[in-house]
CSV table of C-alpha atoms and ligand atoms in Angstrom, one decimal:
chain,number,residue,atom,x,y,z
U,1181,MET,CA,6.6,-8.4,19.7
U,1182,ARG,CA,6.9,-9.6,16.1
U,1183,ARG,CA,4.2,-12.1,15.2
U,1184,LYS,CA,5.7,-15.6,15.0
U,1185,THR,CA,5.6,-17.0,11.4
U,1186,LEU,CA,7.0,-19.8,9.3
U,1187,GLN,CA,10.3,-19.0,7.7
U,1188,ILE,CA,9.8,-19.0,3.9
U,1189,PRO,CA,12.8,-19.5,1.6
U,1190,ILE,CA,12.8,-17.2,-1.4
U,1191,GLY,CA,15.9,-18.2,-3.4
U,1192,ASN,CA,18.8,-17.4,-1.2
U,1193,ILE,CA,17.0,-15.4,1.4
U,1194,LEU,CA,14.4,-16.3,4.1
U,1195,ILE,CA,11.3,-14.3,5.0
U,1196,GLY,CA,9.8,-14.7,8.4
U,1197,SER,CA,9.8,-13.6,12.0
U,1198,GLU,CA,13.2,-15.1,12.8
U,1199,TYR,CA,14.9,-12.9,10.2
U,1200,PRO,CA,15.2,-9.1,9.7
U,1201,ILE,CA,12.4,-7.4,7.8
U,1202,ILE,CA,13.1,-7.7,4.1
U,1203,ILE,CA,12.9,-4.5,2.0
U,1204,GLN,CA,11.7,-5.1,-1.6
U,1205,SER,CA,10.9,-3.0,-4.6
U,1206,MET,CA,9.6,-3.3,-8.1
U,1207,THR,CA,11.1,-2.2,-11.5
U,1208,ASN,CA,9.3,0.3,-13.6
U,1209,THR,CA,11.2,-0.3,-16.8
U,1210,LEU,CA,9.7,-2.1,-19.8
U,1211,THR,CA,10.4,-5.8,-18.9
U,1212,SER,CA,11.2,-6.5,-22.5
U,1213,ASP,CA,13.9,-3.9,-22.3
U,1214,ILE,CA,16.3,-6.4,-20.7
U,1215,GLN,CA,19.2,-4.0,-20.3
U,1216,SER,CA,17.2,-1.3,-18.6
U,1217,THR,CA,15.5,-3.8,-16.3
U,1218,VAL,CA,18.7,-5.5,-15.4
U,1219,ASN,CA,20.3,-2.1,-14.7
U,1220,GLN,CA,17.4,-1.1,-12.5
U,1221,CYS,CA,17.5,-4.4,-10.6
U,1222,ILE,CA,21.2,-3.8,-9.9
U,1223,ARG,CA,20.6,-0.3,-8.7
U,1224,LEU,CA,17.9,-1.6,-6.4
U,1225,PHE,CA,20.1,-4.4,-5.1
U,1226,ASP,CA,23.0,-2.0,-4.6
U,1227,ALA,CA,20.6,0.3,-2.7
U,1228,ASP,CA,19.9,-2.7,-0.4
U,1229,ALA,CA,16.7,-4.2,-1.7
U,1230,LYS,CA,16.8,-7.9,-1.0
U,1231,LEU,CA,14.1,-8.8,-3.5
U,1232,VAL,CA,13.0,-7.1,-6.7
U,1233,ARG,CA,9.7,-7.7,-8.5
U,1234,ILE,CA,9.3,-7.4,-12.2
U,1235,THR,CA,6.0,-7.3,-14.1
U,1236,ALA,CA,5.2,-9.9,-16.7
U,1237,ARG,CA,2.2,-8.8,-18.7
U,1238,ASN,CA,2.4,-11.3,-21.5
U,1239,LEU,CA,4.3,-14.4,-22.7
U,1240,LYS,CA,7.1,-12.3,-24.2
U,1241,GLU,CA,7.8,-10.6,-20.9
U,1242,ALA,CA,7.5,-13.8,-18.9
U,1243,GLU,CA,10.2,-15.3,-21.2
U,1244,CYS,CA,12.3,-12.2,-20.7
U,1245,LEU,CA,12.6,-13.1,-17.0
U,1246,LYS,CA,14.9,-15.9,-18.0
U,1247,LEU,CA,17.3,-13.5,-19.7
U,1248,ILE,CA,17.1,-11.0,-16.9
U,1249,LYS,CA,17.8,-13.6,-14.3
U,1250,ASN,CA,20.7,-15.0,-16.3
U,1251,ASP,CA,22.2,-11.5,-16.8
U,1252,LEU,CA,21.9,-10.8,-13.1
U,1253,ILE,CA,23.6,-14.0,-12.1
U,1254,ASN,CA,26.4,-13.4,-14.6
U,1255,MET,CA,27.0,-10.0,-13.1
U,1256,GLY,CA,27.2,-11.5,-9.6
U,1257,TYR,CA,23.7,-10.6,-8.4
U,1258,GLU,CA,22.2,-13.7,-6.9
U,1259,LEU,CA,19.4,-12.1,-4.8
U,1260,PRO,CA,15.9,-13.3,-5.8
U,1261,ILE,CA,13.6,-11.7,-8.3
U,1262,ALA,CA,9.8,-12.1,-8.3
U,1263,ALA,CA,7.4,-12.0,-11.2
U,1264,ASP,CA,4.3,-9.9,-10.9
U,1265,ILE,CA,1.4,-11.7,-12.7
U,1266,HIS,CA,-2.2,-10.6,-13.1
U,1267,PHE,CA,-5.1,-12.6,-14.3
U,1268,ASN,CA,-3.3,-15.1,-16.6
U,1269,PRO,CA,-2.3,-18.4,-14.9
U,1270,HIS,CA,-0.3,-19.5,-17.9
U,1271,LEU,CA,2.1,-16.6,-17.4
U,1272,ALA,CA,2.6,-17.7,-13.8
U,1273,LYS,CA,3.5,-21.2,-15.0
U,1274,VAL,CA,6.1,-19.8,-17.4
U,1275,ALA,CA,7.6,-17.3,-15.0
U,1276,ALA,CA,7.9,-19.9,-12.3
U,1277,ASN,CA,10.6,-21.6,-14.4
U,1278,TYR,CA,12.8,-18.5,-14.1
U,1279,VAL,CA,12.3,-16.6,-10.9
U,1280,GLU,CA,12.3,-17.4,-7.1
U,1281,LYS,CA,8.9,-16.0,-6.3
U,1282,ILE,CA,5.7,-15.2,-8.1
U,1283,ARG,CA,3.2,-12.7,-6.9
U,1284,ILE,CA,-0.4,-13.7,-7.9
U,1285,ASN,CA,-3.9,-13.3,-6.8
U,1286,PRO,CA,-5.4,-16.7,-7.8
U,1287,GLY,CA,-8.8,-15.2,-7.3
U,1288,ASN,CA,-8.3,-13.4,-10.5
U,1289,PHE,CA,-7.2,-16.4,-12.5
U,1290,VAL,CA,-10.8,-17.3,-13.2
U,1291,ASN,CA,-14.0,-15.3,-13.9
U,1292,LEU,CA,-16.6,-17.9,-14.8
U,1293,PHE,CA,-19.5,-15.4,-14.7
U,1294,PRO,CA,-18.2,-12.1,-16.0
U,1295,ASN,CA,-21.6,-10.5,-16.3
U,1296,ASN,CA,-22.7,-11.5,-12.8
U,1297,LYS,CA,-23.4,-8.8,-10.2
U,1298,SER,CA,-24.6,-11.4,-7.8
U,1299,TYR,CA,-23.8,-15.1,-7.3
U,1300,THR,CA,-25.8,-18.1,-6.4
U,1301,ASN,CA,-24.2,-20.5,-3.9
U,1302,GLU,CA,-23.6,-23.0,-6.7
U,1303,GLN,CA,-21.9,-20.3,-8.9
U,1304,TYR,CA,-19.8,-19.3,-5.9
U,1305,LYS,CA,-18.6,-22.8,-5.3
U,1306,LEU,CA,-18.0,-23.4,-9.0
U,1307,GLU,CA,-15.7,-20.4,-9.1
U,1308,VAL,CA,-13.8,-21.5,-6.0
U,1309,ASP,CA,-13.3,-25.0,-7.5
U,1310,ALA,CA,-12.0,-23.4,-10.7
U,1311,ILE,CA,-9.5,-21.4,-8.7
U,1312,LYS,CA,-8.4,-24.6,-6.9
U,1313,ASN,CA,-8.0,-26.3,-10.3
U,1314,GLU,CA,-5.7,-23.5,-11.6
U,1315,ILE,CA,-3.6,-23.7,-8.4
U,1316,GLU,CA,-3.3,-27.5,-8.7
U,1317,LYS,CA,-2.0,-27.0,-12.3
U,1318,LEU,CA,0.6,-24.5,-11.1
U,1319,LEU,CA,1.8,-26.4,-8.1
U,1320,PRO,CA,4.1,-29.0,-9.7
U,1321,ILE,CA,6.1,-26.2,-11.4
U,1322,LEU,CA,6.4,-24.3,-8.1
U,1323,VAL,CA,7.5,-27.4,-6.3
U,1324,ALA,CA,10.0,-28.5,-9.0
U,1325,ASN,CA,11.6,-25.1,-9.1
U,1326,LYS,CA,11.4,-24.3,-5.4
U,1327,VAL,CA,9.4,-21.1,-6.2
U,1328,ALA,CA,7.5,-19.3,-3.4
U,1329,VAL,CA,4.2,-17.5,-3.9
U,1330,ARG,CA,2.9,-14.2,-2.7
U,1331,ILE,CA,-0.8,-14.2,-2.5
U,1332,GLY,CA,-1.3,-10.5,-3.2
U,1333,VAL,CA,-4.8,-9.1,-2.7
U,1334,ASN,CA,-5.4,-5.5,-3.7
U,1335,LYS,CA,-8.6,-3.6,-3.2
U,1336,GLY,CA,-8.7,-2.6,-6.8
U,1337,SER,CA,-8.7,-6.2,-8.1
U,1338,LEU,CA,-11.1,-7.8,-5.7
U,1339,SER,CA,-13.4,-10.2,-7.5
U,1340,GLN,CA,-17.1,-9.4,-8.0
U,1341,ARG,CA,-17.9,-12.8,-6.3
U,1342,LEU,CA,-16.4,-11.6,-3.0
U,1343,ILE,CA,-17.8,-8.1,-3.3
U,1344,ASP,CA,-21.2,-9.6,-3.8
U,1345,LYS,CA,-20.9,-11.8,-0.7
U,1346,PHE,CA,-19.1,-9.4,1.7
U,1347,GLY,CA,-19.6,-6.0,0.1
U,1348,ASN,CA,-16.6,-3.8,-1.0
U,1349,THR,CA,-15.3,-4.2,2.5
U,1350,THR,CA,-12.2,-5.0,4.5
U,1351,GLU,CA,-13.8,-8.4,5.3
U,1352,ALA,CA,-13.9,-9.1,1.5
U,1353,LEU,CA,-10.2,-8.4,1.2
U,1354,VAL,CA,-9.4,-10.6,4.0
U,1355,GLU,CA,-11.7,-13.4,2.8
U,1356,SER,CA,-10.1,-13.2,-0.6
U,1357,ALA,CA,-6.6,-13.8,0.8
U,1358,ILE,CA,-7.7,-16.5,3.2
U,1359,GLU,CA,-9.6,-18.4,0.6
U,1360,ASN,CA,-6.5,-18.7,-1.5
U,1361,VAL,CA,-4.2,-19.5,1.4
U,1362,LYS,CA,-6.5,-22.3,2.5
U,1363,ILE,CA,-6.4,-23.9,-1.0
U,1364,PHE,CA,-2.5,-23.8,-1.1
U,1365,ASN,CA,-2.4,-25.1,2.5
U,1366,LYS,CA,-4.8,-28.0,1.8
U,1367,LEU,CA,-2.6,-28.9,-1.2
U,1368,ASN,CA,0.3,-29.0,1.3
U,1369,PHE,CA,2.1,-26.0,-0.3
U,1370,ASN,CA,3.4,-23.7,2.4
U,1371,ASN,CA,6.0,-21.4,0.7
U,1372,ILE,CA,3.6,-18.6,1.0
U,1373,VAL,CA,3.7,-14.9,1.8
U,1374,ILE,CA,0.5,-12.9,2.0
U,1375,SER,CA,-0.3,-9.3,1.3
U,1376,ILE,CA,-3.4,-7.1,1.4
U,1377,LYS,CA,-2.9,-3.6,0.0
U,1378,THR,CA,-5.2,-0.7,-0.5
U,1379,SER,CA,-4.6,3.0,-1.2
U,1380,SER,CA,-6.3,3.8,2.1
U,1381,VAL,CA,-4.0,3.9,5.1
U,1382,TYR,CA,-6.8,3.2,7.5
U,1383,GLU,CA,-8.1,0.2,5.5
U,1384,THR,CA,-4.6,-1.2,5.0
U,1385,ILE,CA,-4.1,-1.2,8.7
U,1386,ALA,CA,-7.5,-2.6,9.5
U,1387,ALA,CA,-7.3,-5.3,6.8
U,1388,ASN,CA,-3.9,-6.5,7.9
U,1389,ARG,CA,-4.9,-6.6,11.6
U,1390,LEU,CA,-8.0,-8.6,10.7
U,1391,LEU,CA,-6.0,-10.9,8.4
U,1392,VAL,CA,-3.5,-11.8,11.0
U,1393,SER,CA,-6.1,-12.4,13.7
U,1394,LYS,CA,-7.9,-14.8,11.3
U,1395,LEU,CA,-4.8,-16.5,10.1
U,1396,ASP,CA,-3.6,-17.1,13.6
U,1397,LYS,CA,-6.9,-18.6,14.7
U,1398,LEU,CA,-6.7,-21.0,11.8
U,1399,GLY,CA,-3.1,-21.9,12.7
U,1400,LEU,CA,-1.8,-20.5,9.4
U,1401,TYR,CA,1.4,-18.7,10.4
U,1402,TYR,CA,2.5,-17.3,7.0
U,1403,PRO,CA,4.6,-14.2,6.8
U,1404,ILE,CA,3.0,-10.9,5.8
U,1405,HIS,CA,4.2,-8.5,3.1
U,1406,LEU,CA,3.2,-4.9,3.8
U,1407,GLY,CA,2.6,-1.9,1.5
U,1408,VAL,CA,0.1,0.8,0.5
U,1409,THR,CA,-0.9,0.9,-3.1
U,1410,GLU,CA,-0.8,4.2,-5.0
U,1411,ALA,CA,0.8,5.9,-2.0
U,1412,GLY,CA,1.7,8.8,-4.3
U,1413,ILE,CA,4.8,11.0,-4.7
U,1414,ASP,CA,7.1,12.8,-2.4
U,1415,LYS,CA,6.1,13.4,1.2
U,1416,GLU,CA,2.5,12.3,0.7
U,1417,GLY,CA,3.8,8.8,-0.2
U,1418,ILE,CA,6.3,8.8,2.6
U,1419,ILE,CA,3.7,9.8,5.1
U,1420,LYS,CA,1.1,7.3,4.0
U,1421,SER,CA,3.7,4.5,4.0
U,1422,SER,CA,5.1,5.5,7.4
U,1423,VAL,CA,1.7,5.7,9.0
U,1424,ALA,CA,0.5,2.3,7.6
U,1425,ILE,CA,3.6,0.3,7.4
U,1426,GLY,CA,5.2,1.8,10.5
U,1427,ASN,CA,2.2,1.1,12.7
U,1428,LEU,CA,1.6,-2.4,11.4
U,1429,LEU,CA,5.2,-3.2,12.2
U,1430,LEU,CA,4.7,-1.7,15.6
U,1431,ASP,CA,1.8,-4.2,16.0
U,1432,GLY,CA,4.3,-7.0,15.2
U,1433,ILE,CA,2.8,-7.5,11.8
U,1434,GLY,CA,5.0,-7.6,8.7
U,1435,ASP,CA,8.1,-9.6,7.6
U,1436,THR,CA,8.8,-7.8,4.3
U,1437,ILE,CA,7.8,-4.4,3.1
U,1438,ARG,CA,7.6,-2.3,0.0
U,1439,VAL,CA,7.2,1.5,0.0
U,1440,SER,CA,5.4,2.4,-3.3
U,1441,LEU,CA,6.5,5.8,-4.4
U,1442,THR,CA,5.7,7.1,-7.9
U,1443,GLY,CA,9.0,7.7,-9.7
U,1444,ASP,CA,12.4,6.1,-9.5
U,1445,PRO,CA,12.0,2.9,-7.3
U,1446,VAL,CA,15.5,3.3,-5.9
U,1447,LYS,CA,14.2,6.2,-3.8
U,1448,GLU,CA,11.9,3.7,-2.0
U,1449,ILE,CA,14.6,1.8,-0.4
U,1450,SER,CA,16.0,4.5,2.0
U,1451,VAL,CA,12.4,5.4,2.9
U,1452,ALA,CA,11.7,1.8,3.8
U,1453,GLU,CA,14.9,1.6,5.8
U,1454,THR,CA,14.0,4.7,7.8
U,1455,ILE,CA,10.5,3.4,8.5
U,1456,ILE,CA,12.0,0.2,9.9
U,1457,LYS,CA,14.6,2.1,12.0
U,1458,THR,CA,11.9,4.5,13.3
U,1459,TYR,CA,9.4,1.9,14.4
U,1460,GLN,CA,12.1,0.0,16.2
U,1461,LYS,CA,12.8,3.0,18.4
U,1462,PHE,CA,9.3,2.7,19.8
U,1463,LEU,CA,9.6,-0.9,20.8
U,1464,PRO,CA,8.3,-2.4,23.0
U,1465,LEU,CA,4.9,-0.8,22.4
U,1466,PRO,CA,2.8,-0.6,25.6
U,1467,PRO,CA,-0.8,-1.8,25.4
U,1468,MET,CA,-2.8,1.0,23.7
U,1469,PRO,CA,-6.6,1.2,23.1
U,1470,THR,CA,-8.3,1.1,19.7
U,1471,TYR,CA,-11.6,2.8,19.2
U,1472,SER,CA,-13.9,2.4,16.3
U,1473,TYR,CA,-13.4,4.7,13.5
U,1474,THR,CA,-15.6,7.7,13.1
U,1475,LEU,CA,-15.4,11.0,11.2
U,1476,GLU,CA,-17.5,12.8,13.7
U,1477,ASN,CA,-15.8,15.2,16.0
U,1478,ALA,CA,-12.8,15.5,13.7
U,1479,PRO,CA,-9.4,16.3,15.4
U,1480,LYS,CA,-8.0,19.8,15.2
U,1481,ILE,CA,-4.5,21.1,14.8
U,1482,PHE,CA,-3.4,24.3,16.5
U,1483,THR,CA,-0.4,26.5,16.4
U,1484,ILE,CA,0.6,29.6,18.3
U,1485,ASN,CA,-1.7,31.7,16.1
U,1486,ASP,CA,-4.7,30.0,17.7
U,1487,LEU,CA,-3.9,31.3,21.2
U,1488,THR,CA,-5.9,34.4,20.5
U,1489,THR,CA,-8.9,32.5,19.1
U,1490,GLU,CA,-11.0,29.7,20.4
U,1491,HIS,CA,-8.5,28.0,22.7
U,1492,LEU,CA,-7.1,30.8,24.8
U,1493,ASP,CA,-5.3,28.5,27.2
U,1494,LEU,CA,-3.9,25.8,25.1
U,1495,ASN,CA,-1.1,25.0,27.5
U,1496,ASN,CA,-3.6,23.6,30.0
U,1497,LEU,CA,-5.5,21.5,27.6
U,1498,PHE,CA,-2.5,19.7,26.0
U,1499,ILE,CA,0.0,17.4,27.4
U,1500,ASP,CA,3.6,17.8,26.4
U,1501,LEU,CA,4.8,14.9,24.3
U,1502,PRO,CA,8.3,13.7,25.4
U,1503,LYS,CA,10.8,12.7,22.7
U,1504,ASN,CA,11.8,9.8,24.8
U,1505,ARG,CA,9.4,6.8,24.9
U,1506,PRO,CA,6.4,8.9,23.7
U,1507,PHE,CA,4.0,5.9,23.5
U,1508,ASP,CA,4.7,4.8,27.1
U,1509,PHE,CA,3.9,8.4,28.2
U,1510,ILE,CA,0.6,8.4,26.2
U,1511,ALA,CA,-0.4,4.9,27.3
U,1512,ASN,CA,0.0,6.0,30.9
U,1513,LYS,CA,-2.3,9.0,30.4
U,1514,LEU,CA,-4.8,6.8,28.6
U,1515,LYS,CA,-5.3,4.8,31.8
U,1516,THR,CA,-7.5,7.6,33.1
U,1517,VAL,CA,-8.9,9.2,30.0
U,1518,GLU,CA,-10.2,7.9,26.7
U,1519,GLN,CA,-8.5,10.5,24.4
U,1520,VAL,CA,-5.5,12.8,24.8
U,1521,ASN,CA,-4.7,16.2,23.3
U,1522,ILE,CA,-1.0,16.6,22.8
U,1523,LYS,CA,1.4,19.4,22.5
U,1524,ILE,CA,4.5,18.7,20.3
U,1525,ASP,CA,7.7,20.6,19.8
U,1526,ILE,CA,7.8,19.6,16.2
U,1527,ASP,CA,11.5,20.4,15.8
U,1528,LYS,CA,12.3,17.6,18.2
U,1529,PHE,CA,10.5,14.9,16.0
U,1530,ASP,CA,11.2,13.9,12.4
U,1531,LEU,CA,8.7,13.2,9.7
U,1532,TYR,CA,8.7,9.5,10.3
U,1533,GLU,CA,8.3,9.8,14.0
U,1534,LEU,CA,5.4,12.2,13.6
U,1535,SER,CA,3.8,10.0,11.1
U,1536,ILE,CA,3.9,6.9,13.2
U,1537,ILE,CA,2.9,8.6,16.5
U,1538,LEU,CA,0.2,10.9,15.3
U,1539,GLY,CA,-1.0,8.5,12.6
U,1540,ARG,CA,-1.5,5.8,15.2
U,1541,GLY,CA,-3.3,8.1,17.5
U,1542,TRP,CA,-5.7,9.3,14.9
U,1543,ILE,CA,-6.3,5.9,13.3
U,1544,ASP,CA,-6.9,4.2,16.7
U,1545,GLY,CA,-8.9,7.1,18.0
U,1546,TRP,CA,-7.1,7.9,21.2
U,1547,LEU,CA,-5.6,11.1,19.9
U,1548,LYS,CA,-7.8,14.2,19.6
U,1549,ASP,CA,-6.3,17.6,19.0
U,1550,VAL,CA,-2.7,18.5,18.5
U,1551,TYR,CA,-0.9,21.7,19.4
U,1552,LEU,CA,2.2,22.3,17.4
U,1553,VAL,CA,5.0,24.3,19.0
U,1554,CYS,CA,7.5,25.8,16.6
U,1555,ASP,CA,9.4,29.0,16.2
U,1556,ASN,CA,8.4,29.5,12.6
U,1557,LEU,CA,4.9,28.8,11.4
U,1558,LYS,CA,6.3,28.4,7.9
U,1559,ASN,CA,8.1,25.3,9.2
U,1560,GLU,CA,7.2,22.7,6.7
U,1561,LYS,CA,6.5,20.2,9.5
U,1562,VAL,CA,3.2,22.1,10.2
U,1563,ASN,CA,2.0,21.2,6.7
U,1564,ASP,CA,3.3,17.6,7.3
U,1565,VAL,CA,1.1,17.3,10.4
U,1566,TYR,CA,-1.9,18.4,8.3
U,1567,GLN,CA,-0.9,15.8,5.7
U,1568,ILE,CA,-0.7,13.1,8.4
U,1569,LEU,CA,-4.2,14.0,9.6
U,1570,GLN,CA,-5.4,13.9,6.0
U,1571,VAL,CA,-4.0,10.4,5.3
U,1572,THR,CA,-5.6,8.9,8.4
U,1573,GLY,CA,-8.9,9.9,6.8
U,1574,LYS,CA,-10.1,11.6,10.0
U,1575,LYS,CA,-10.3,15.0,8.3
U,1576,LYS,CA,-10.3,15.9,4.7
U,1577,LEU,CA,-8.3,19.1,4.3
U,1578,LEU,CA,-6.9,18.9,0.8
U,1579,THR,CA,-7.5,17.1,-2.4
U,1580,GLU,CA,-6.1,13.6,-2.1
U,1581,VAL,CA,-4.1,12.5,-5.2
U,1582,ILE,CA,-3.3,8.8,-5.4
U,1583,SER,CA,-0.8,7.6,-8.0
U,1584,CYS,CA,0.5,4.2,-8.7
U,1585,PRO,CA,4.3,3.6,-8.4
U,1586,SER,CA,4.4,2.8,-12.1
U,1587,CYS,CA,5.9,-0.4,-13.5
U,1588,GLY,CA,6.7,-1.9,-16.9
U,1589,ARG,CA,3.2,-1.2,-17.9
U,1590,THR,CA,3.6,2.6,-17.6
U,1591,MET,CA,4.1,4.3,-21.0
U,1592,PHE,CA,4.2,8.0,-20.0
U,1593,ASP,CA,5.9,10.3,-17.5
U,1594,ILE,CA,3.5,9.5,-14.6
U,1595,GLU,CA,5.6,11.5,-12.1
U,1596,SER,CA,5.3,14.7,-14.1
U,1597,ILE,CA,1.5,14.3,-14.6
U,1598,THR,CA,1.0,13.5,-10.9
U,1599,ARG,CA,2.9,16.6,-9.9
U,1600,GLN,CA,0.8,18.7,-12.3
U,1601,VAL,CA,-2.5,17.2,-11.0
U,1602,LYS,CA,-1.4,17.8,-7.4
U,1603,LYS,CA,-0.5,21.4,-8.1
U,1604,ARG,CA,-3.5,22.4,-10.2
U,1605,PHE,CA,-6.2,20.7,-8.1
U,1606,SER,CA,-4.9,20.8,-4.5
U,1607,ILE,CA,-7.6,22.8,-2.9
U,1608,TYR,CA,-10.7,20.6,-3.0
U,1609,PRO,CA,-11.1,18.8,0.4
U,1610,GLY,CA,-13.0,15.6,0.0
U,1611,LEU,CA,-12.0,15.1,-3.6
U,1612,THR,CA,-9.8,12.1,-4.5
U,1613,LEU,CA,-8.1,12.1,-7.8
U,1614,ALA,CA,-5.9,9.3,-9.3
U,1615,VAL,CA,-3.1,9.1,-11.8
U,1616,MET,CA,-2.5,5.5,-12.8
U,1617,GLY,CA,0.0,4.0,-15.1
U,1618,CYS,CA,-2.1,1.5,-17.1
U,1619,ILE,CA,-5.6,0.4,-18.0
U,1620,VAL,CA,-4.9,-3.2,-16.8
U,1621,ASN,CA,-4.9,-2.4,-13.1
U,1622,GLY,CA,-5.4,1.4,-13.0
U,1623,PRO,CA,-9.2,1.6,-13.2
U,1624,GLY,CA,-9.7,-1.1,-10.5
U,1625,GLU,CA,-7.0,0.2,-8.2
U,1626,MET,CA,-8.5,3.8,-8.3
U,1627,ARG,CA,-12.0,2.8,-7.3
U,1628,GLU,CA,-11.6,5.1,-4.2
U,1629,ALA,CA,-11.1,8.1,-6.5
U,1630,GLN,CA,-13.9,10.2,-8.0
U,1631,ALA,CA,-11.8,10.8,-11.2
U,1632,GLY,CA,-8.5,9.8,-12.6
U,1633,ILE,CA,-6.1,9.8,-15.5
U,1634,VAL,CA,-5.1,6.3,-16.7
U,1635,GLY,CA,-2.3,5.6,-19.1
U,1636,ASN,CA,-3.5,3.8,-22.3
U,1637,GLY,CA,-0.7,3.4,-24.9
U,1638,ILE,CA,2.5,5.3,-25.5
U,1639,ASN,CA,2.1,8.9,-24.2
U,1640,LYS,CA,-1.7,8.6,-24.3
U,1641,ALA,CA,-4.2,8.5,-21.4
U,1642,ASP,CA,-7.9,8.0,-20.8
U,1643,ILE,CA,-9.9,10.1,-18.3
U,1644,TYR,CA,-12.3,8.4,-15.9
U,1645,VAL,CA,-15.0,10.0,-13.8
U,1646,PHE,CA,-16.9,7.9,-11.3
U,1647,GLY,CA,-15.5,4.7,-12.8
U,1648,ARG,CA,-16.5,5.5,-16.5
U,1649,VAL,CA,-14.3,6.6,-19.3
U,1650,VAL,CA,-15.3,10.1,-20.3
U,1651,ALA,CA,-12.4,10.9,-22.7
U,1652,LYS,CA,-10.1,8.5,-24.5
U,1653,ASN,CA,-6.6,8.5,-26.1
U,1654,ILE,CA,-5.7,12.1,-25.0
U,1655,PRO,CA,-2.0,13.0,-25.6
U,1656,VAL,CA,-0.4,13.3,-22.2
U,1657,ASP,CA,0.7,16.9,-22.9
U,1658,LYS,CA,-3.0,17.9,-23.1
U,1659,VAL,CA,-4.4,15.5,-20.6
U,1660,VAL,CA,-4.3,17.7,-17.5
U,1661,ASP,CA,-6.2,20.5,-19.3
U,1662,GLU,CA,-8.8,17.9,-20.5
U,1663,PHE,CA,-8.9,16.5,-17.0
U,1664,GLU,CA,-9.8,20.0,-15.6
U,1665,LYS,CA,-12.5,20.3,-18.3
U,1666,GLN,CA,-14.0,17.0,-17.3
U,1667,LEU,CA,-13.9,17.7,-13.6
U,1668,LYS,CA,-15.8,20.9,-14.2
U,1669,ILE,CA,-18.4,19.2,-16.5
U,1670,HIS,CA,-19.0,16.7,-13.7
U,1671,ASN,CA,-19.2,19.3,-11.0
U,1672,LEU,CA,-16.2,17.9,-9.1
U,1673,ILE,CA,-14.5,21.3,-9.0
Q,2869,SF4,S1,-1.5,0.6,-12.2
Q,2869,SF4,FE1,-0.6,-0.4,-13.9
Q,2869,SF4,S2,1.2,0.8,-14.3
Q,2869,SF4,FE2,0.6,1.3,-12.3
Q,2869,SF4,S3,1.8,-0.1,-11.0
Q,2869,SF4,FE3,-0.2,-1.0,-11.3
Q,2869,SF4,S4,0.2,-2.4,-13.1
Q,2869,SF4,FE4,1.9,-0.9,-13.0
C-alpha cells in the first residue's frame, strides 16, 4: 500500500499519495539557450512529463527561468517547472520568483569551516544555525510565490559535517535530509518533497526505506521523490532504475520519480511509465523477509550449459517461477526456507519484470541462485540477468560505468564518451568508472568510482583517479586514450 503523505501543490499539479505518481525529468540544454530549453521542455511535456527541472548555475541562468516560463505559458504549456540550485542560496531566491518548485540541498548553502575534517559540537551547531538562517531568508519568497521545495540530498554532495558525525553512510544521507526537513517544518513551511539519491541501487533503496521510517516516526508525512543518480546509459540505466525505483514503489514509497538516463531526457519518460506499470502488476505485495546485506556466498546464475558441470540436477534444486503473481508464490515458499533458488523461463518475463523480481530478491537476500531457461543462450536477456545481479552489488561481474544524465552544465558529448568507456574497459570486475558532465557536481557524485572523466569547459575534460585530478583540460577526442593511460599508470587495469 502506498505510504500516506501530505498532498503538495506544485503549480497546477499535486504530488502526494492521493494522486498518481508524477513522472518528471530534467533538461540538458544550456539554460541560457532559451529556445532550446523551451523546446526540450515542450518535448518532455508532450512525452507526458508532468514536471521539468532546469539547472540554474548562475544569476544569468536563474533570470533565464523567467523567459523560459513565459515562453512556455505563451505556447500553452502550463505544467510546472523546477529550478535546480546548488550551493548558492541567492540563486534560489531569484529562481523562486519564476518557477513553481526549487530543488535545493540547504545543507550545501553554508560551509563555515571549509578546511574542517572534523567538527566540534559548537561548530556543528553553528553550521546548522547558519543553514536555518539561510532558509529563513528564503522562506518569504517561497510563501509569496507559492513555490514548493524539494530537499534533494545526493551522496556526492553530502557535507563534511555530516560525514564527520555519521561517516560516509546511509545514516548520514538520511540525517542530512531530516535536518533540513525539521528546519522547514519548525518554520511552518510544509510544501516539501524529499529525495535521497545515490548511484548505488542498494544504498538508494536502503536510504529511502530508512528515511521513510524516520519521517513517519516523527510525524513528517512529506512525499518522496525517487531516482538513482548517474544510472548510466541504455539498459544499464534502465535496469538500475527499475530495480531501485520499482522496488521502492513496491514498498509503497515514492510519489514522483525521475529515471536519469544519459542522453536525450525524453527517453526517460517511457522508461518511467513502464516502471510504474510494471510495479503495479505486482500489487499487493505479500510480506517478504529482508536479510542483512552481505557479499559472502554470492549468488550464481546458471543456464542449460551448466547441466553438465557442477549442478547436474538443476531441475530439483530450483523452483519454477510462475508468471502470474510471482511474489505471492515466492513468499509462500519463504514461509519454510530462508532463501530460494528459482528457475525462470526468461522469455515469459520482460526486462522490467526481471529487474524488479530478481533485483528485490538479491537486494533483500531471499534469492540465491537463478537458473535461466531459454532456447537460445545468445538471448540478450541472459546478459540482462547478469547485469541485474551486478547492479544489486551482490556480485561484481563487469566494470561498472556510472554516468550522469547531463544537464545545462554539460559541455561535451557525454553519451558518446560513456559508450566509448563502456566498450573499452568493460572487462574489469570490481572496477567502477565514471563519466560526469561537470566539475561542479561530478567529482562529488562519483565518489564511488575509482576513476572518472569529468567535463571541464567546452569539449574539455579532466581525469580523476581516487578523487584526485591526474590530467587536466584534455580535449574530449583524446580523453579516452588518456584515461586508459592513467588507469594503467595507477594499476587499475
Ligand atoms: S554532474 Fe554536472 S553535468 Fe552531470 S547532471 Fe550533475 S550537474 Fe549536470
